[in-house]
Amino acid sequence: MKEYFFQDNMGKPMDRVDGRLKVTGGAKYSAEFELPNMSHGVLVGSTITKGRIKSIDTKAAERAPGVLAVLHYQNSPKVPGYVQAAHPTEPKPIGQQHRVFYDEQVYFNDQPIAIVVADTLERARYAARLVKAQYEEEKHATSFPKHQGKAFLPTAAQRNPKHGLNDYVRGKADAYKGENLKIESEYVIPSEMHNPMELQSIIAHWEAPDRLTVYDKTQAVIGSQNAFAREWKIPVENVKVIATFVGGAFGNGLHTWPHETAAIIAAKKVNRPVKLMLTREQMFTMVGYRPFAWQKVGMSATPDGKITAITHEAIGQTSSYEEFTESTLQQTRMMYTSPNVTTRYRILPLDVSTPIWMRGPGEATGAFALESAMDEMAHVLKMDPLEFRLKNHTDRDPERNLPWSTKFLKEAMLMGAEKIGWNKRQLQPGSLRNGDWLVGYGMGVGTFGAHRNRASAKATMFADGRVVIQSATTDIGPGTGTVMVQIAADALGISPDKIIFELGNSLFPPAPSQGGSATVASVGSAVRDACIALKKKLASLTTGNADSGFRNAKYEDLTFQNGQISLTSSPGTKLSYTDVLKQQKLPEIEVTEESRPSNEERQKYSMYSFSVHFAEVQVHQLTGQVKVTKVVTCADAGKIVNKKTAGNQMIGGAVGGIGMALTEGAVIDDRFGRYVTKDFAEYHIPVHADTPDIDVVFVDKPDFINNAMGTKGIGEIAIIGVAPAITNAIFNATGKRINELPVTPDKLI
């Protein structure tokens, strides 16, 4: 029997269950735990970009007050899991994560070369400034445009002809070149840096030589647990990772970074807990970023607006020691009905730290180029961009030749267009004015795979009616705990205030990382299944009781509502959950359930979430100042469990898209290979003054093929397509097409 819920709680704009804790300071983040005998670590970064350390002088630092240790490649405890070399019979590795304090090599500027551990943070900071290194410097390469010709097909694709990063051709390769009506443009996105509110931090504590506990800012407690166990060659059950609260993360918590291993090394050396928190400047160099990318799109169409061919090429930046790749071209392969599609993806290694996934990883980058090209093509055709997209809408996945599990993108487009006042938009750029300001409208479409992963949850019901649910997922900000409480309340038929959801601890049943917009579908399914198992356990206790009116009733004959079990055929025959436990003299009952998707079912359908974003901008004719005056962001993401927290996600994604379009961009001084944008004075993220009121619209139609709750992911599509919506609106206002982000005033005057 399939059970579908959302009659009572799912869909409601419920307040966050942890909201009061967070606003009153009661929530403890990774650096806020206090352990006995705590010490503090501070990293020392390299002052060159490429080369080797000739010598390192730590004497002054070691003599400084309170210093417990100064560790570097010459005296650091060795990490047993660091790979020494590839086995001669195995393929050469595709790079590897940076091995901190492993040898004298320097791969990027501000690479950690030492850690100073002291009894107070202030003393550690002071002593860190006393560490001096001498280098043998080599010529470095950090300029993307200068070295663009050295880009290559990722090694994984070279080894496997069927790999998704290989060149893709549907129909005829580069068919647009032979057409009359065509456009061809290049696009550039600079590196965008991870800057969540909470700085990256960790407390490492060796409770025994083979037993490690860490309080870590991570999006994957199980992933971190496994990584640390591999590094230190200890049983995975001997590693405990705690991340109860995470103060914002957009992908940078999905990797094991050098500072984490450095803290664990230091704790091993001094035999006491070590707390390490990165500075804001170190966030720019040590924990990844959205990589610099160059793209080129060629597109052709018939005079009546049917796309005939698309070619999309992309080059993404990576480090010299590790190959980082993204799905930059995925949206181009499946979004529009073009019979001819060609994609080519390459990576360019430079002397920089490794990039990492950042909200809408790959797709947000690719959508900027694709959706800008769609707008350009529509302009050449003298066609409304919305009409152009509707005309090339796909009713089936053209890449995989499969039906969509669900797709209501057309509805989302029409809902958003009405909300933004799209009928005011003029085909001729520069036609609308508000005094000295030119007014324009633009749109951009986004998509991301509707993923679901294996996850587990434990549910315990106590005799007083409370239910505690545990799962080793994390909450990086979207309100995971709140949504899980709503799912459980609906599944169990009890009030949400009787449910507690506990997360962020590797001792709990395993769950995947929070990333890729898959948490609700994955962990939510496990929570739902655990609640169903709990109801079945209650039912077996009830129907097996000889003194009960439920004797021999089947589970399918029962209704679970308002904390009570009743016979569906005789609603007056009912028993509260608490009475069931009291009758059986049980203080509690518990179940643990694992939920996993059906791979066979998922192979029959193509599963994606979709979004469309509309922007109204005003551009000052004299100064080139851009104001985003209105944004409407629309999601086709299955059933929306909580319109309040989901709305917050969409708003947050739109703000990120404003930053992508108008303010954010890392700048390297290539003479030294050093970032000159390394704080919020030089690297500009959107503030309230940059952000208008943002309207959120949901299609809110369930996808029961994806999972029994009907949900799909929303976190990534919230940003994918926002930046091109804004730049397309700027073109509509000014007639100037700016294809290099961010669009600053100097580019418009």
XYZ file of C-alpha atoms in Angstrom:
749
model
C 0.000 0.000 0.000
C 1.450 3.386 -1.012
C 0.937 6.139 1.531
C 0.883 9.761 0.424
C 0.777 12.600 2.923
C 0.603 16.397 3.087
C -3.013 16.846 4.181
C -2.301 18.756 7.389
C 1.248 20.056 7.820
C 3.135 19.830 4.525
C 2.931 23.031 2.549
C 2.289 25.278 5.522
C 4.643 28.222 6.164
C 5.789 26.879 9.527
C 8.366 28.817 11.571
C 11.809 27.281 12.026
C 11.974 24.889 14.934
C 15.490 26.126 15.773
C 14.774 29.792 15.118
C 14.636 30.867 18.763
C 17.883 29.047 19.561
C 19.644 30.842 16.727
C 18.423 34.373 17.434
C 19.065 34.092 21.179
C 22.580 32.695 20.779
C 21.666 29.282 22.149
C 22.758 27.446 18.997
C 26.320 26.135 19.262
C 28.453 26.232 16.141
C 31.644 24.232 15.660
C 34.040 26.804 17.130
C 31.800 27.531 20.127
C 32.258 24.251 21.941
C 34.529 24.376 24.964
C 36.635 21.348 25.871
C 38.962 20.963 28.860
C 42.599 21.948 28.208
C 41.708 23.559 24.856
C 44.516 24.959 22.731
C 44.365 27.141 19.633
C 45.893 26.767 16.188
C 46.749 29.468 13.649
C 47.918 28.711 10.124
C 50.899 30.340 8.429
C 50.494 30.762 4.684
C 53.096 30.834 1.931
C 54.096 34.235 0.553
C 54.924 32.860 -2.890
C 52.675 31.191 -5.447
C 54.863 28.399 -6.793
C 58.147 26.834 -5.807
C 59.625 25.139 -2.773
C 60.472 25.990 0.798
C 64.264 26.216 1.183
C 64.183 26.744 4.937
C 61.703 27.607 7.635
C 62.716 29.456 10.818
C 60.407 28.745 13.759
C 62.759 29.488 16.674
C 61.244 32.861 17.593
C 57.729 31.445 17.386
C 58.648 28.452 19.541
C 60.081 30.746 22.223
C 56.969 32.958 22.287
C 54.782 32.813 25.432
C 52.248 29.988 25.583
C 53.374 28.258 22.375
C 52.967 24.474 22.517
C 54.161 23.529 19.025
C 55.071 24.888 15.605
C 54.520 22.235 12.968
C 55.533 22.112 9.311
C 56.597 19.544 6.732
C 59.879 18.787 8.490
C 58.496 17.942 11.937
C 54.774 17.282 11.481
C 53.340 13.900 12.495
C 52.819 12.061 9.233
C 49.300 11.315 8.057
C 49.297 7.566 7.337
C 46.582 7.814 4.707
C 48.490 10.204 2.458
C 49.193 8.358 -0.798
C 52.932 7.980 -1.413
C 52.715 6.999 -5.080
C 50.436 5.267 -7.526
C 50.864 1.527 -7.904
C 52.686 0.886 -11.194
C 49.849 -1.302 -12.487
C 47.153 1.287 -11.731
C 46.193 4.359 -13.768
C 47.806 7.589 -12.710
C 45.559 9.409 -10.215
C 43.642 12.453 -11.436
C 45.470 14.617 -8.958
C 44.704 14.578 -5.249
C 43.631 16.870 -2.469
C 46.354 19.083 -1.107
C 48.379 17.164 1.479
C 49.154 19.725 4.160
C 52.702 19.657 5.616
C 53.563 16.737 3.330
C 56.615 18.186 1.588
C 58.358 21.446 0.715
C 56.394 22.111 -2.487
C 54.270 25.274 -2.810
C 51.313 25.073 -5.215
C 49.391 28.300 -4.527
C 49.655 31.587 -2.697
C 48.757 31.437 1.005
C 49.099 27.648 1.004
C 49.351 26.517 4.657
C 53.040 25.859 5.373
C 52.912 25.755 9.178
C 50.558 25.737 12.151
C 51.306 27.421 15.458
C 49.570 25.955 18.512
C 49.357 27.956 21.749
C 47.327 28.059 24.931
C 45.362 31.137 23.776
C 44.255 32.387 20.379
C 46.034 35.718 20.835
C 49.338 34.037 21.621
C 48.979 31.711 18.633
C 48.293 34.660 16.332
C 51.314 36.563 17.632
C 53.646 33.608 17.289
C 52.399 32.819 13.781
C 53.723 36.203 12.652
C 57.189 35.196 13.857
C 57.487 32.199 11.508
C 59.763 33.040 8.568
C 60.347 30.967 5.442
C 62.889 31.188 2.640
C 61.757 29.985 -0.785
C 63.117 28.873 -4.105
C 60.549 30.546 -6.298
C 59.399 29.252 -9.690
C 57.521 31.053 -12.429
C 53.806 30.771 -11.725
C 50.722 30.852 -13.951
C 47.528 32.424 -12.589
C 46.207 34.363 -15.594
C 43.317 32.475 -17.173
C 43.203 34.422 -20.467
C 46.979 34.161 -20.938
C 47.030 30.370 -20.575
C 43.597 29.513 -21.982
C 45.130 27.618 -24.904
C 46.528 25.007 -22.490
C 43.094 23.720 -21.471
C 42.480 20.002 -21.955
C 39.798 17.339 -21.753
C 39.561 16.084 -18.140
C 41.522 12.897 -17.552
C 38.421 10.995 -16.432
C 36.837 11.657 -19.834
C 40.034 10.697 -21.661
C 40.014 7.340 -19.878
C 36.318 6.619 -20.388
C 34.657 7.341 -23.754
C 31.215 7.144 -22.085
C 32.040 9.690 -19.382
C 29.586 12.594 -19.158
C 32.372 15.167 -19.555
C 33.266 13.956 -23.048
C 32.292 15.930 -26.111
C 28.596 15.512 -26.892
C 26.941 15.664 -30.298
C 23.238 15.305 -31.056
C 22.493 15.547 -34.747
C 25.213 17.353 -36.705
C 28.255 18.851 -34.968
C 28.454 22.668 -35.033
C 25.460 22.809 -37.347
C 24.769 26.480 -36.505
C 27.769 27.547 -38.595
C 25.987 26.675 -41.839
C 22.791 28.561 -41.000
C 21.798 32.091 -41.999
C 20.081 33.234 -38.798
C 22.665 32.734 -36.064
C 24.514 34.312 -33.176
C 27.937 33.565 -31.703
C 29.168 35.053 -28.431
C 31.745 34.506 -25.709
C 31.053 34.793 -21.979
C 33.315 35.152 -18.942
C 32.569 34.539 -15.280
C 35.322 35.346 -12.756
C 36.007 33.230 -9.703
C 33.372 33.735 -7.013
C 34.423 33.108 -3.443
C 32.662 31.242 -0.657
C 31.786 33.726 2.063
C 29.137 32.312 4.403
C 28.543 34.059 7.726
C 30.311 31.329 9.709
C 34.012 31.059 8.987
C 35.393 27.588 8.393
C 36.377 26.113 11.764
C 37.159 22.856 13.551
C 37.949 21.511 17.007
C 39.999 18.306 16.863
C 40.341 16.064 19.906
C 42.147 12.722 20.100
C 40.363 10.936 22.939
C 42.786 8.018 22.493
C 45.568 7.222 19.987
C 42.987 5.633 17.679
C 39.860 7.563 18.664
C 39.120 10.988 17.171
C 36.307 13.466 17.824
C 35.897 16.626 15.753
C 33.476 19.525 15.936
C 33.561 20.639 12.337
C 31.877 23.003 9.940
C 30.910 20.429 7.369
C 27.989 19.636 5.094
C 28.651 15.907 5.426
C 29.248 14.413 8.861
C 29.393 10.883 7.452
C 31.583 12.011 4.547
C 33.990 13.747 6.933
C 33.949 10.756 9.260
C 34.961 8.443 6.404
C 37.619 10.858 5.126
C 39.296 11.260 8.520
C 39.176 7.511 9.146
C 40.918 6.914 5.793
C 43.531 9.588 6.450
C 44.473 8.211 9.867
C 43.928 4.516 9.140
C 41.606 4.019 12.109
C 38.208 2.275 12.265
C 35.448 4.534 10.993
C 33.431 3.913 14.155
C 36.320 5.451 16.120
C 35.768 8.813 14.431
C 32.967 11.044 15.674
C 31.992 14.167 13.719
C 29.644 16.753 15.199
C 28.103 19.604 13.181
C 24.912 20.439 15.042
C 24.588 23.897 13.493
C 26.210 25.226 10.326
C 26.235 28.973 9.765
C 25.712 28.951 6.023
C 27.463 26.822 3.414
C 27.024 26.677 -0.332
C 29.341 23.793 -1.241
C 32.580 24.647 0.548
C 31.665 22.210 3.329
C 31.616 19.267 0.882
C 35.389 18.804 0.842
C 38.061 17.874 3.356
C 40.309 20.942 3.455
C 43.936 21.369 4.585
C 42.961 23.329 7.703
C 40.943 20.362 8.993
C 43.836 17.941 8.624
C 46.228 20.554 10.076
C 44.115 20.826 13.231
C 43.955 17.038 13.595
C 47.738 16.788 13.126
C 48.251 19.488 15.750
C 45.920 17.800 18.228
C 47.840 14.557 17.757
C 51.138 16.352 18.419
C 50.181 18.348 21.544
C 47.870 15.651 22.906
C 45.088 18.096 23.723
C 42.121 19.567 21.816
C 42.997 22.120 19.150
C 40.575 24.758 17.887
C 41.284 26.347 14.513
C 39.195 28.973 12.722
C 40.147 30.493 9.389
C 40.320 34.242 8.956
C 38.134 35.934 6.372
C 41.207 36.401 4.184
C 42.007 32.680 4.373
C 38.463 31.894 3.227
C 39.536 33.288 -0.153
C 42.466 30.889 -0.545
C 41.868 27.705 1.446
C 38.279 26.456 1.003
C 37.419 26.613 -2.684
C 35.369 28.881 -4.916
C 33.282 28.909 -8.082
C 35.945 28.569 -10.781
C 36.747 31.188 -13.397
C 35.092 30.102 -16.646
C 35.167 31.045 -20.317
C 32.281 29.975 -22.546
C 31.254 30.308 -26.156
C 27.779 29.710 -27.556
C 26.763 29.513 -31.187
C 23.057 29.240 -31.981
C 20.871 29.260 -35.070
C 17.127 29.339 -35.624
C 14.453 29.475 -38.291
C 12.773 32.830 -39.018
C 9.695 31.729 -37.051
C 11.783 31.025 -33.939
C 12.567 27.290 -33.893
C 16.127 26.594 -32.730
C 18.026 24.521 -35.278
C 21.422 24.170 -33.595
C 23.364 25.020 -30.437
C 27.090 24.664 -29.820
C 28.251 25.373 -26.272
C 31.930 25.246 -25.315
C 33.341 25.859 -21.844
C 36.687 25.991 -20.075
C 36.777 25.877 -16.288
C 39.667 26.669 -13.995
C 41.257 24.032 -11.752
C 44.411 23.744 -9.664
C 47.750 22.322 -10.788
C 47.504 19.419 -8.336
C 43.858 18.324 -8.568
C 41.355 18.138 -11.427
C 38.085 19.828 -10.498
C 35.198 19.534 -12.956
C 31.591 20.694 -13.168
C 28.449 19.954 -15.193
C 28.578 23.355 -16.890
C 26.999 22.148 -20.136
C 24.213 19.929 -18.804
C 21.397 22.461 -19.216
C 22.305 23.023 -22.863
C 21.959 19.323 -23.634
C 18.379 18.983 -22.388
C 16.595 22.314 -22.006
C 15.522 23.183 -25.567
C 14.237 21.241 -28.586
C 17.192 21.857 -30.878
C 17.817 18.830 -33.143
C 21.534 19.670 -33.318
C 23.497 20.181 -30.094
C 27.264 20.117 -29.582
C 29.011 20.591 -26.235
C 32.734 20.600 -25.400
C 34.167 20.938 -21.900
C 37.805 21.533 -20.977
C 39.710 22.416 -17.813
C 42.693 24.706 -17.324
C 45.132 23.986 -14.468
C 46.652 27.075 -12.863
C 48.759 27.780 -9.781
C 45.755 28.375 -7.553
C 43.980 26.371 -4.877
C 41.370 23.868 -5.976
C 37.878 25.211 -6.770
C 34.833 23.560 -5.238
C 31.125 23.328 -5.877
C 29.224 26.538 -5.252
C 25.449 26.878 -5.254
C 24.153 25.772 -8.637
C 27.573 24.211 -9.357
C 28.293 24.212 -13.075
C 24.692 24.865 -14.057
C 24.690 28.464 -12.776
C 27.789 29.113 -14.873
C 26.406 27.368 -17.936
C 22.991 29.015 -17.634
C 24.580 32.463 -17.799
C 25.921 31.683 -21.259
C 22.952 29.675 -22.551
C 20.245 32.018 -21.305
C 22.139 35.087 -22.514
C 22.418 33.447 -25.935
C 18.683 32.721 -25.897
C 18.037 36.409 -25.304
C 20.459 37.400 -28.066
C 18.828 34.985 -30.508
C 15.368 36.262 -29.642
C 16.548 39.833 -30.298
C 17.935 38.863 -33.704
C 14.584 37.220 -34.496
C 12.698 40.293 -33.205
C 10.800 37.908 -30.952
C 9.759 38.195 -27.326
C 12.248 36.111 -25.240
C 9.399 34.443 -23.343
C 7.638 33.479 -26.585
C 10.961 32.180 -27.954
C 11.466 29.908 -24.949
C 7.890 28.640 -24.994
C 8.240 27.817 -28.692
C 11.326 25.686 -27.939
C 9.989 24.053 -24.785
C 10.728 20.310 -24.522
C 7.949 17.896 -23.585
C 10.524 15.095 -23.329
C 14.206 14.983 -22.384
C 15.959 15.297 -25.776
C 19.304 14.152 -24.366
C 18.138 10.851 -22.852
C 14.960 10.450 -24.934
C 12.904 9.838 -21.799
C 9.707 11.384 -20.447
C 10.026 13.871 -17.604
C 8.879 12.591 -14.218
C 7.042 15.931 -14.088
C 7.663 19.264 -15.763
C 5.554 22.377 -15.267
C 8.044 24.951 -16.507
C 5.510 26.528 -18.875
C 3.206 27.228 -15.945
C 6.099 28.717 -13.990
C 7.015 30.984 -16.905
C 3.478 32.297 -17.310
C 2.987 32.796 -13.568
C 6.249 34.713 -13.262
C 5.640 36.808 -16.363
C 2.305 37.979 -15.004
C 3.829 38.774 -11.618
C 6.708 40.872 -13.024
C 4.477 42.743 -15.466
C 6.198 41.297 -18.536
C 3.597 42.889 -20.783
C 5.302 46.235 -20.089
C 8.530 45.001 -21.699
C 9.342 46.519 -25.091
C 11.157 44.694 -27.897
C 13.239 47.774 -28.718
C 15.941 48.301 -26.050
C 15.960 51.696 -24.355
C 12.240 52.294 -24.930
C 11.217 52.610 -21.270
C 12.405 55.374 -18.949
C 11.905 56.595 -15.435
C 13.407 60.071 -15.475
C 17.168 59.688 -15.948
C 16.906 55.923 -15.563
C 16.478 53.424 -18.395
C 14.121 50.566 -17.517
C 14.471 46.989 -18.756
C 13.081 43.490 -18.234
C 14.862 40.162 -18.555
C 14.388 36.490 -17.817
C 16.494 33.379 -17.320
C 15.656 29.682 -16.965
C 17.381 27.188 -14.685
C 17.369 23.462 -14.025
C 19.082 20.944 -11.766
C 18.766 17.191 -11.414
C 16.086 16.022 -8.978
C 18.372 13.724 -7.041
C 17.570 11.288 -4.272
C 20.126 9.283 -2.294
C 20.117 6.513 0.271
C 19.452 7.728 3.814
C 18.456 6.363 7.211
C 16.506 7.681 10.185
C 15.713 6.470 13.684
C 12.361 7.325 15.279
C 11.638 6.882 18.981
C 8.193 7.410 20.501
C 8.047 7.896 24.272
C 5.168 7.082 26.609
C 4.400 10.796 27.075
C 3.756 11.173 23.323
C 7.058 12.818 22.367
C 8.821 11.608 19.235
C 12.549 12.034 18.657
C 13.908 11.435 15.166
C 17.619 11.212 14.435
C 19.583 11.242 11.199
C 23.197 12.171 10.442
C 22.304 14.891 7.974
C 23.241 18.541 8.437
C 21.425 21.847 8.089
C 23.427 24.509 6.275
C 20.595 27.013 6.480
C 17.516 25.868 4.517
C 15.570 24.740 7.594
C 16.111 20.995 7.387
C 14.995 20.331 10.952
C 11.759 22.203 10.400
C 10.871 20.328 7.226
C 11.657 16.957 8.794
C 9.371 17.784 11.713
C 6.583 18.649 9.259
C 7.088 15.411 7.304
C 7.043 13.383 10.520
C 3.996 15.200 11.882
C 2.049 14.429 8.722
C 3.195 10.820 8.567
C 2.403 10.143 12.225
C -0.720 12.263 12.489
C 0.488 14.246 15.526
C 1.211 17.883 16.291
C 4.651 19.180 15.176
C 5.353 20.489 18.683
C 5.588 16.885 19.915
C 8.444 16.076 17.505
C 12.156 16.761 17.877
C 14.512 16.212 14.968
C 18.177 15.692 15.878
C 20.916 15.906 13.274
C 24.570 16.742 12.694
C 26.156 13.814 14.509
C 27.898 10.833 12.938
C 26.555 8.600 15.730
C 23.088 8.941 14.212
C 21.857 6.732 11.337
C 23.798 7.554 8.167
C 22.634 10.203 5.718
C 24.235 11.809 2.669
C 25.823 15.244 2.597
C 23.604 18.281 2.352
C 24.288 19.297 -1.208
C 22.858 18.870 -4.679
C 19.341 19.774 -3.540
C 18.647 16.215 -2.397
C 18.103 16.419 1.371
C 14.309 16.523 1.538
C 13.902 13.781 -1.067
C 16.566 11.604 0.594
C 16.405 12.205 4.344
C 12.730 13.174 4.189
C 11.941 9.790 2.632
C 13.843 8.057 5.441
C 11.970 10.075 8.057
C 8.671 9.225 6.407
C 9.545 5.519 6.207
C 10.611 5.490 9.866
C 7.315 7.079 10.861
C 5.358 4.497 8.856
C 7.367 1.734 10.560
C 6.581 3.341 13.922
C 2.861 3.333 13.084
C 3.049 -0.316 12.074
C 4.701 -1.117 15.372
C 1.926 0.729 17.201
C -0.616 -1.141 15.106
C 0.881 -4.543 15.949
C 0.780 -3.693 19.653
C -2.827 -2.545 19.332
C -4.261 -5.311 17.164
C -2.472 -8.017 19.131
C -4.132 -6.964 22.392
C -6.958 -9.377 23.326
C -8.687 -6.685 25.394
C -8.692 -4.222 22.553
C -11.489 -3.452 20.085
C -8.788 -3.648 17.408
C -8.217 -7.374 17.807
C -7.094 -8.924 14.485
C -7.552 -5.671 12.557
C -5.115 -5.128 9.698
C -2.823 -2.108 9.373
C -4.719 -1.086 6.236
C -7.951 -0.927 8.277
C -6.561 1.721 10.655
C -6.491 5.522 10.615
C -3.720 7.444 12.384
C -4.752 10.988 13.205
C -4.447 13.500 16.039
C -2.223 11.142 18.031
C -4.800 8.378 17.948
C -5.399 5.063 16.185
C -8.957 4.386 15.068
C -10.759 1.836 12.963
C -11.477 3.396 9.611
C -14.827 1.594 9.490
C -15.677 2.588 13.078
C -14.090 5.940 13.982
C -15.463 5.722 17.513
C -13.140 2.793 18.214
C -9.928 4.619 18.975
C -6.912 4.599 21.224
C -4.229 7.226 21.778
C -0.595 6.422 21.005
C 0.341 7.078 24.625
C -2.342 4.676 25.862
C -0.952 1.954 23.601
C 2.489 2.266 25.214
C 1.025 2.465 28.724
C -1.063 -0.669 28.171
C 2.060 -2.519 27.085
C 4.077 -0.989 29.974
C 6.607 0.303 27.454
C 8.591 3.508 28.171
C 9.268 3.869 24.452
C 9.308 2.142 21.101
C 11.841 2.765 18.378
C 12.536 1.877 14.763
C 15.357 2.573 12.307
C 14.637 2.611 8.612
C 16.751 3.002 5.505
C 15.208 4.568 2.426
C 16.681 4.307 -1.031
C 15.451 5.220 -4.509
C 14.447 2.604 -7.037
C 17.155 2.714 -9.683
C 14.955 0.743 -12.062
C 12.154 3.305 -11.735
C 14.520 6.254 -12.099
C 15.913 4.842 -15.338
C 12.466 5.174 -16.929
C 12.210 8.935 -16.409
C 14.286 12.064 -16.566
C 14.015 13.901 -13.251
C 14.763 17.593 -12.888
C 13.650 20.626 -10.950
C 13.070 23.773 -12.993
C 13.091 27.489 -12.329
C 12.520 30.725 -14.155
C 13.563 34.139 -12.913
C 12.368 37.556 -14.048
C 14.141 40.830 -13.314
C 13.288 44.497 -13.678
C 16.274 46.834 -13.664
C 16.928 50.529 -13.940
C 20.199 51.824 -15.385
C 21.291 55.424 -14.908
C 22.011 56.796 -18.358
C 24.893 59.024 -17.258
C 26.701 57.008 -14.570
C 25.949 53.417 -15.592
C 24.659 52.582 -12.119
C 22.399 49.524 -12.134
C 19.529 49.060 -9.713
C 17.622 45.785 -9.606
C 14.173 47.107 -8.785
C 12.156 43.888 -8.857
C 12.760 40.150 -9.014
C 10.202 37.397 -9.441
C 11.625 33.928 -8.893
C 9.549 30.867 -9.774
C 10.119 27.204 -8.957
C 8.738 24.016 -10.423
C 10.083 21.764 -7.686
C 7.359 19.296 -6.865
C 5.379 19.559 -3.646
C 6.605 22.403 -1.440
C 6.807 21.165 2.141
C 7.229 24.570 3.788
C 6.479 27.659 1.737
C 8.249 29.886 4.251
C 11.615 28.125 4.340
C 11.403 27.276 0.625
C 10.641 30.917 -0.070
C 13.679 31.893 1.973
C 15.789 29.597 -0.193
C 14.492 31.166 -3.388
C 15.127 34.660 -2.045
C 18.641 33.691 -0.966
C 19.377 32.262 -4.397
C 18.127 35.430 -6.070
C 20.400 37.547 -3.859
C 23.312 35.288 -4.825
C 22.375 35.795 -8.472
C 22.403 39.575 -8.009
C 25.928 39.259 -6.630
C 26.942 37.052 -9.534
C 25.567 39.550 -12.053
C 26.592 42.876 -10.538
C 29.125 42.776 -7.712
C 31.108 39.573 -7.196
C 34.396 38.723 -8.828
C 37.784 37.754 -7.423
C 40.789 39.589 -8.833
C 44.330 38.167 -8.851
C 47.425 40.299 -9.288
C 49.087 37.950 -11.757
C 52.520 39.461 -11.102
C 52.473 37.830 -7.679
C 49.672 35.257 -8.063
C 47.946 36.856 -5.088
C 44.313 37.859 -4.625
C 43.792 41.584 -4.163
C 40.150 40.911 -3.313
C 40.491 39.217 0.062
C 37.894 40.842 2.314
C 34.499 42.516 2.109
C 36.066 45.901 1.393
C 37.339 44.716 -2.013
C 35.137 41.696 -2.716
C 31.575 42.955 -2.835
C 28.632 40.780 -1.934
C 25.097 42.186 -2.257
C 23.774 44.071 0.755
C 20.204 45.176 1.498
C 20.685 48.336 -0.573
C 21.430 46.160 -3.625
C 18.443 43.909 -3.115
C 14.803 44.706 -3.921
C 11.744 42.959 -2.601
C 11.749 39.515 -4.180
C 8.494 37.772 -5.078
C 8.503 33.980 -4.916
C 6.106 31.811 -6.913
C 5.727 28.021 -6.643
C 3.968 25.746 -9.107
C 3.578 23.336 -6.148
C 2.597 20.206 -8.085
C 3.925 16.913 -6.659
C 6.258 14.484 -8.406
C 5.349 11.093 -6.957
C 7.720 9.331 -9.347
C 10.664 10.966 -7.583
C 9.441 10.047 -4.106
C 6.235 9.358 -2.205
C 6.144 12.889 -0.762
C 6.191 14.406 -4.245
C 9.126 16.726 -3.479
C 12.062 17.834 -5.616
C 15.135 19.914 -4.815
C 15.030 23.693 -4.684
C 18.360 24.993 -3.342
C 20.304 25.004 -6.616
C 17.590 26.211 -9.006
C 17.121 29.240 -6.761
C 20.267 30.800 -8.272
C 20.530 29.105 -11.677
C 19.323 31.590 -14.287
C 19.176 34.678 -12.048
C 22.350 36.336 -13.359
C 21.307 36.151 -17.047
C 17.837 37.431 -16.143
C 19.532 40.563 -14.794
C 22.015 40.990 -17.644
C 19.247 40.419 -20.190
C 17.236 43.128 -18.447
C 20.250 45.449 -18.645
C 20.391 44.845 -22.398
C 16.674 45.552 -22.695
C 17.219 48.824 -20.842
C 20.383 50.004 -22.599
C 20.937 48.016 -25.786
C 24.383 47.085 -24.426
C 25.161 43.395 -24.143
C 27.726 42.773 -21.371
C 28.994 39.203 -21.471
C 31.685 39.470 -18.805
C 30.550 39.428 -15.188
C 30.119 41.318 -12.987
C 28.380 44.149 -14.851
C 29.977 47.189 -13.227
C 29.188 50.800 -14.226
C 32.444 51.214 -16.161
C 31.241 48.562 -18.622
C 28.064 50.524 -19.366
C 29.425 54.022 -19.950
